[in-house]
Amino acid sequence: MTEYTVEFVGTDETIEVTDTETILSACFEEGIAQEYSCRVGMCLACSAEIVEGEVTQPAARGLTDEEAENYALTCMARPQSDLKLDRGKYPPSIEDDAAVSAEDGDGAAADDD
């Protein structure tokens, strides 16, 4: 079992995480507030941009292969090196989905008038 340092960009928070535990689990143990919801790699609530380092996250079904290279779902991700993560950053696919939903919501409201 190897231990890695995970630093959260923009905060004074740094934790040690083994390669056999998820980043989210280590956050819980250290009392660090990390957003999450489903805990099964689907909802993307726990997403963080990988600024530096590598993770393994084979069960991160909510990410495309390309997104998984740049984003970690902390509920699934296990470090493979020291990491720098920027929490609360979401992959482009979810940003695009949010924009479409907002547009659909505006259009639906206009149709009800």
Coordinates of N, CA and C in Angstrom, one line a residue:
M1 N 0.9 -1.2 0.0 CA 0.0 0.0 0.0 C 0.9 1.2 0.0
T2 N 0.6 2.1 -0.9 CA 1.4 3.3 -1.1 C 0.5 4.5 -0.7
E3 N 1.1 5.5 0.0 CA 0.4 6.7 0.4 C 0.8 7.9 -0.5
Y4 N -0.2 8.7 -0.9 CA 0.1 9.9 -1.7 C -0.5 11.1 -1.0
T5 N 0.1 12.2 -1.4 CA -0.4 13.5 -0.9 C -1.4 14.1 -1.9
V6 N -2.6 14.5 -1.4 CA -3.6 15.1 -2.3 C -3.8 16.5 -1.8
E7 N -3.5 17.5 -2.6 CA -3.6 18.9 -2.3 C -4.8 19.4 -3.0
F8 N -5.7 20.2 -2.3 CA -6.8 20.8 -2.9 C -6.4 22.3 -3.2
V9 N -6.4 22.6 -4.5 CA -6.0 23.9 -5.0 C -7.0 25.0 -4.5
G10 N -6.4 26.1 -4.0 CA -7.2 27.2 -3.6 C -7.6 27.1 -2.1
T11 N -7.2 26.0 -1.4 CA -7.5 25.9 0.0 C -6.2 25.5 0.7
D12 N -6.3 25.5 2.0 CA -5.1 25.1 2.8 C -5.2 23.6 3.1
E13 N -6.0 22.8 2.4 CA -6.3 21.5 2.7 C -5.4 20.5 1.9
T14 N -4.8 19.6 2.6 CA -3.9 18.6 2.1 C -4.2 17.3 2.9
I15 N -4.3 16.2 2.2 CA -4.6 15.0 2.9 C -3.6 13.9 2.4
E16 N -3.4 12.8 3.1 CA -2.7 11.7 2.7 C -3.8 10.6 2.3
V17 N -3.6 10.0 1.2 CA -4.6 9.0 0.7 C -3.8 7.8 0.2
T18 N -4.2 6.6 0.6 CA -3.5 5.4 0.1 C -4.1 5.1 -1.3
D19 N -3.3 4.3 -2.0 CA -3.8 3.9 -3.3 C -4.9 2.8 -3.3
T20 N -5.3 2.4 -2.1 CA -6.4 1.5 -2.0 C -7.7 2.1 -1.4
E21 N -7.7 3.4 -1.2 CA -8.9 4.1 -0.7 C -9.2 5.3 -1.7
T22 N -10.5 5.6 -1.7 CA -11.0 6.7 -2.5 C -10.6 8.1 -1.9
I23 N -10.5 9.0 -2.7 CA -10.2 10.4 -2.2 C -11.4 10.9 -1.3
L24 N -12.6 10.6 -1.7 CA -13.7 11.0 -0.9 C -13.7 10.3 0.5
S25 N -13.4 9.0 0.6 CA -13.3 8.4 1.9 C -12.2 9.0 2.8
A26 N -11.1 9.4 2.2 CA -10.0 10.1 2.9 C -10.5 11.4 3.4
C27 N -11.3 12.1 2.6 CA -11.8 13.4 3.0 C -12.7 13.3 4.2
F28 N -13.6 12.2 4.2 CA -14.5 12.0 5.3 C -13.6 11.8 6.6
E29 N -12.6 10.9 6.5 CA -11.7 10.6 7.6 C -11.0 11.8 8.2
E30 N -10.7 12.8 7.3 CA -10.0 14.0 7.7 C -10.9 15.1 8.1
G31 N -12.2 14.9 7.9 CA -13.1 16.0 8.2 C -13.1 17.1 7.2
I32 N -12.8 16.8 6.0 CA -12.8 17.8 4.9 C -14.1 17.7 4.2
A33 N -14.8 18.8 4.0 CA -16.1 18.9 3.3 C -15.9 18.7 1.8
Q34 N -16.4 17.6 1.3 CA -16.3 17.4 -0.1 C -17.7 17.0 -0.6
E35 N -18.1 17.7 -1.6 CA -19.5 17.5 -2.2 C -19.5 16.0 -2.7
Y36 N -20.7 15.4 -2.6 CA -21.0 14.1 -3.2 C -22.5 13.9 -3.1
S37 N -22.9 12.9 -3.9 CA -24.3 12.5 -3.8 C -24.4 11.0 -4.0
C38 N -24.2 10.5 -5.2 CA -24.6 9.0 -5.4 C -23.5 8.1 -4.9
R39 N -22.3 8.5 -4.8 CA -21.1 7.6 -4.4 C -20.9 6.4 -5.3
V40 N -21.4 6.4 -6.5 CA -21.2 5.3 -7.4 C -20.7 5.7 -8.8
G41 N -20.2 6.9 -8.9 CA -19.5 7.4 -10.1 C -20.4 7.8 -11.2
M42 N -21.6 8.2 -10.9 CA -22.6 8.6 -11.9 C -23.0 10.1 -11.9
C43 N -23.2 10.7 -10.8 CA -23.8 12.0 -10.7 C -22.9 13.2 -10.9
L44 N -21.6 13.0 -10.8 CA -20.6 14.0 -11.0 C -20.5 15.1 -9.9
A45 N -21.3 15.0 -8.8 CA -21.3 16.0 -7.8 C -19.9 16.1 -7.1
C46 N -19.2 15.1 -7.1 CA -17.9 15.1 -6.4 C -16.7 15.4 -7.4
S47 N -17.0 15.8 -8.5 CA -16.0 16.1 -9.6 C -15.0 17.1 -9.2
A48 N -13.7 16.8 -9.6 CA -12.6 17.7 -9.4 C -11.7 17.7 -10.6
E49 N -11.2 18.8 -11.0 CA -10.2 18.8 -12.1 C -8.9 18.4 -11.6
I50 N -8.2 17.5 -12.4 CA -6.9 17.1 -12.0 C -5.9 18.1 -12.6
V51 N -5.3 18.9 -11.7 CA -4.3 19.9 -12.0 C -3.0 19.2 -12.2
E52 N -2.7 18.3 -11.4 CA -1.4 17.6 -11.5 C -1.5 16.2 -10.9
G53 N -0.9 15.2 -11.5 CA -1.0 13.8 -11.0 C -1.9 12.9 -11.7
E54 N -2.0 11.7 -11.2 CA -2.8 10.6 -11.9 C -3.6 9.9 -10.9
V55 N -4.8 9.4 -11.4 CA -5.7 8.6 -10.5 C -6.1 7.4 -11.4
T56 N -6.6 6.4 -10.7 CA -7.3 5.3 -11.4 C -8.8 5.4 -10.9
Q57 N -9.7 5.3 -11.8 CA -11.1 5.4 -11.5 C -11.9 4.6 -12.5
P58 N -11.7 3.3 -12.5 CA -12.4 2.4 -13.5 C -13.9 2.4 -13.4
A59 N -14.5 2.7 -12.3 CA -15.9 2.7 -12.1 C -16.6 4.1 -12.3
A60 N -15.8 5.1 -12.7 CA -16.3 6.4 -12.9 C -17.2 6.5 -14.2
R61 N -18.3 5.9 -14.2 CA -19.2 5.7 -15.4 C -19.7 7.1 -15.9
G62 N -19.8 8.1 -15.0 CA -20.3 9.4 -15.4 C -19.4 10.2 -16.3
L63 N -18.1 9.7 -16.5 CA -17.2 10.5 -17.3 C -16.9 9.7 -18.6
T64 N -16.6 10.5 -19.6 CA -16.1 9.8 -20.9 C -14.7 9.5 -20.6
D65 N -14.1 8.7 -21.5 CA -12.7 8.3 -21.4 C -11.8 9.6 -21.4
E66 N -12.1 10.5 -22.3 CA -11.4 11.7 -22.4 C -11.5 12.6 -21.1
E67 N -12.7 12.7 -20.6 CA -12.9 13.5 -19.4 C -12.2 12.9 -18.2
A68 N -12.1 11.5 -18.1 CA -11.4 10.8 -17.0 C -9.9 11.1 -17.0
E69 N -9.4 11.6 -18.1 CA -8.0 12.0 -18.1 C -7.7 13.3 -17.4
N70 N -8.8 14.1 -17.3 CA -8.6 15.5 -16.8 C -9.5 15.8 -15.5
Y71 N -10.4 14.9 -15.2 CA -11.3 15.1 -14.1 C -11.3 13.8 -13.2
A72 N -11.4 14.0 -11.9 CA -11.6 12.9 -11.0 C -12.9 12.9 -10.3
L73 N -13.6 11.8 -10.2 CA -14.8 11.7 -9.4 C -14.2 11.1 -8.1
T74 N -14.2 12.0 -7.1 CA -13.5 11.6 -5.8 C -14.1 10.4 -5.1
C75 N -15.4 10.1 -5.4 CA -16.0 8.9 -4.8 C -15.5 7.6 -5.4
M76 N -14.8 7.7 -6.6 CA -14.3 6.5 -7.2 C -12.8 6.6 -7.4
A77 N -12.2 7.8 -7.5 CA -10.8 7.9 -7.8 C -9.9 7.5 -6.6
R78 N -8.8 6.8 -7.0 CA -7.8 6.4 -6.1 C -6.5 6.9 -6.7
P79 N -5.7 7.6 -5.8 CA -4.4 8.2 -6.4 C -3.4 7.2 -6.9
Q80 N -2.7 7.6 -7.9 CA -1.6 6.8 -8.4 C -0.3 7.6 -8.3
S81 N -0.4 8.8 -7.8 CA 0.7 9.7 -7.6 C 0.3 10.8 -6.7
D82 N 1.2 11.7 -6.3 CA 0.7 12.9 -5.5 C -0.2 13.6 -6.5
L83 N -1.2 14.3 -5.9 CA -2.2 15.0 -6.7 C -2.4 16.4 -6.3
K84 N -2.8 17.2 -7.3 CA -3.4 18.6 -7.0 C -4.7 18.5 -7.7
L85 N -5.8 18.8 -6.9 CA -7.1 18.7 -7.5 C -7.8 20.1 -7.2
D86 N -8.6 20.5 -8.2 CA -9.4 21.7 -8.1 C -10.9 21.3 -7.9
R87 N -11.4 21.3 -6.7 CA -12.7 20.8 -6.4 C -13.8 21.7 -7.0
G88 N -14.9 21.0 -7.3 CA -16.1 21.8 -7.8 C -15.9 22.2 -9.3
K89 N -15.0 21.6 -10.0 CA -14.8 21.8 -11.4 C -15.4 20.6 -12.1
Y90 N -16.3 20.9 -13.1 CA -17.0 19.9 -13.8 C -16.6 19.7 -15.2
P91 N -16.6 18.5 -15.8 CA -16.2 18.3 -17.2 C -17.1 19.0 -18.1
P92 N -16.6 19.3 -19.3 CA -17.4 20.0 -20.3 C -18.8 19.4 -20.6
S93 N -18.9 18.1 -20.6 CA -20.2 17.5 -20.9 C -21.3 17.9 -19.9
I94 N -21.0 18.1 -18.6 CA -22.0 18.5 -17.6 C -22.3 20.0 -17.7
E95 N -21.2 20.7 -18.0 CA -21.4 22.2 -18.2 C -22.4 22.4 -19.4
D96 N -22.2 21.6 -20.5 CA -23.0 21.8 -21.7 C -24.5 21.3 -21.4
D97 N -24.6 20.2 -20.6 CA -25.9 19.8 -20.2 C -26.7 20.8 -19.4
A98 N -25.9 21.5 -18.5 CA -26.5 22.5 -17.6 C -27.0 23.7 -18.5
A99 N -26.3 24.1 -19.5 CA -26.6 25.2 -20.3 C -27.9 24.8 -21.2
V100 N -27.9 23.6 -21.7 CA -29.1 23.1 -22.4 C -30.3 23.1 -21.5
S101 N -30.2 22.6 -20.3 CA -31.3 22.5 -19.4 C -31.8 23.9 -19.1
A102 N -30.9 24.9 -18.9 CA -31.4 26.2 -18.6 C -32.1 26.8 -19.8
E103 N -31.6 26.5 -21.0 CA -32.3 27.1 -22.2 C -33.7 26.4 -22.3
D104 N -33.8 25.1 -22.1 CA -35.0 24.4 -22.2 C -36.0 24.9 -21.1
G105 N -35.5 25.2 -20.0 CA -36.4 25.7 -18.9 C -36.9 27.1 -19.2
D106 N -36.1 27.9 -19.9 CA -36.6 29.2 -20.3 C -37.7 29.1 -21.3
G107 N -37.4 28.2 -22.3 CA -38.4 28.0 -23.4 C -39.7 27.5 -22.9
A108 N -39.6 26.6 -22.0 CA -40.8 25.9 -21.4 C -41.7 27.0 -20.7
A109 N -41.0 27.8 -20.0 CA -41.7 28.9 -19.2 C -42.5 29.8 -20.2
A110 N -41.8 30.1 -21.3 CA -42.4 31.0 -22.3 C -43.6 30.4 -23.0
D111 N -43.6 29.0 -23.2 CA -44.7 28.4 -23.8 C -45.9 28.3 -22.9
D112 N -45.7 28.4 -21.6 CA -46.9 28.3 -20.7 C -47.6 29.6 -20.6
D113 N -47.1 30.7 -21.1 CA -47.8 32.0 -21.0 C -49.0 32.1 -21.8

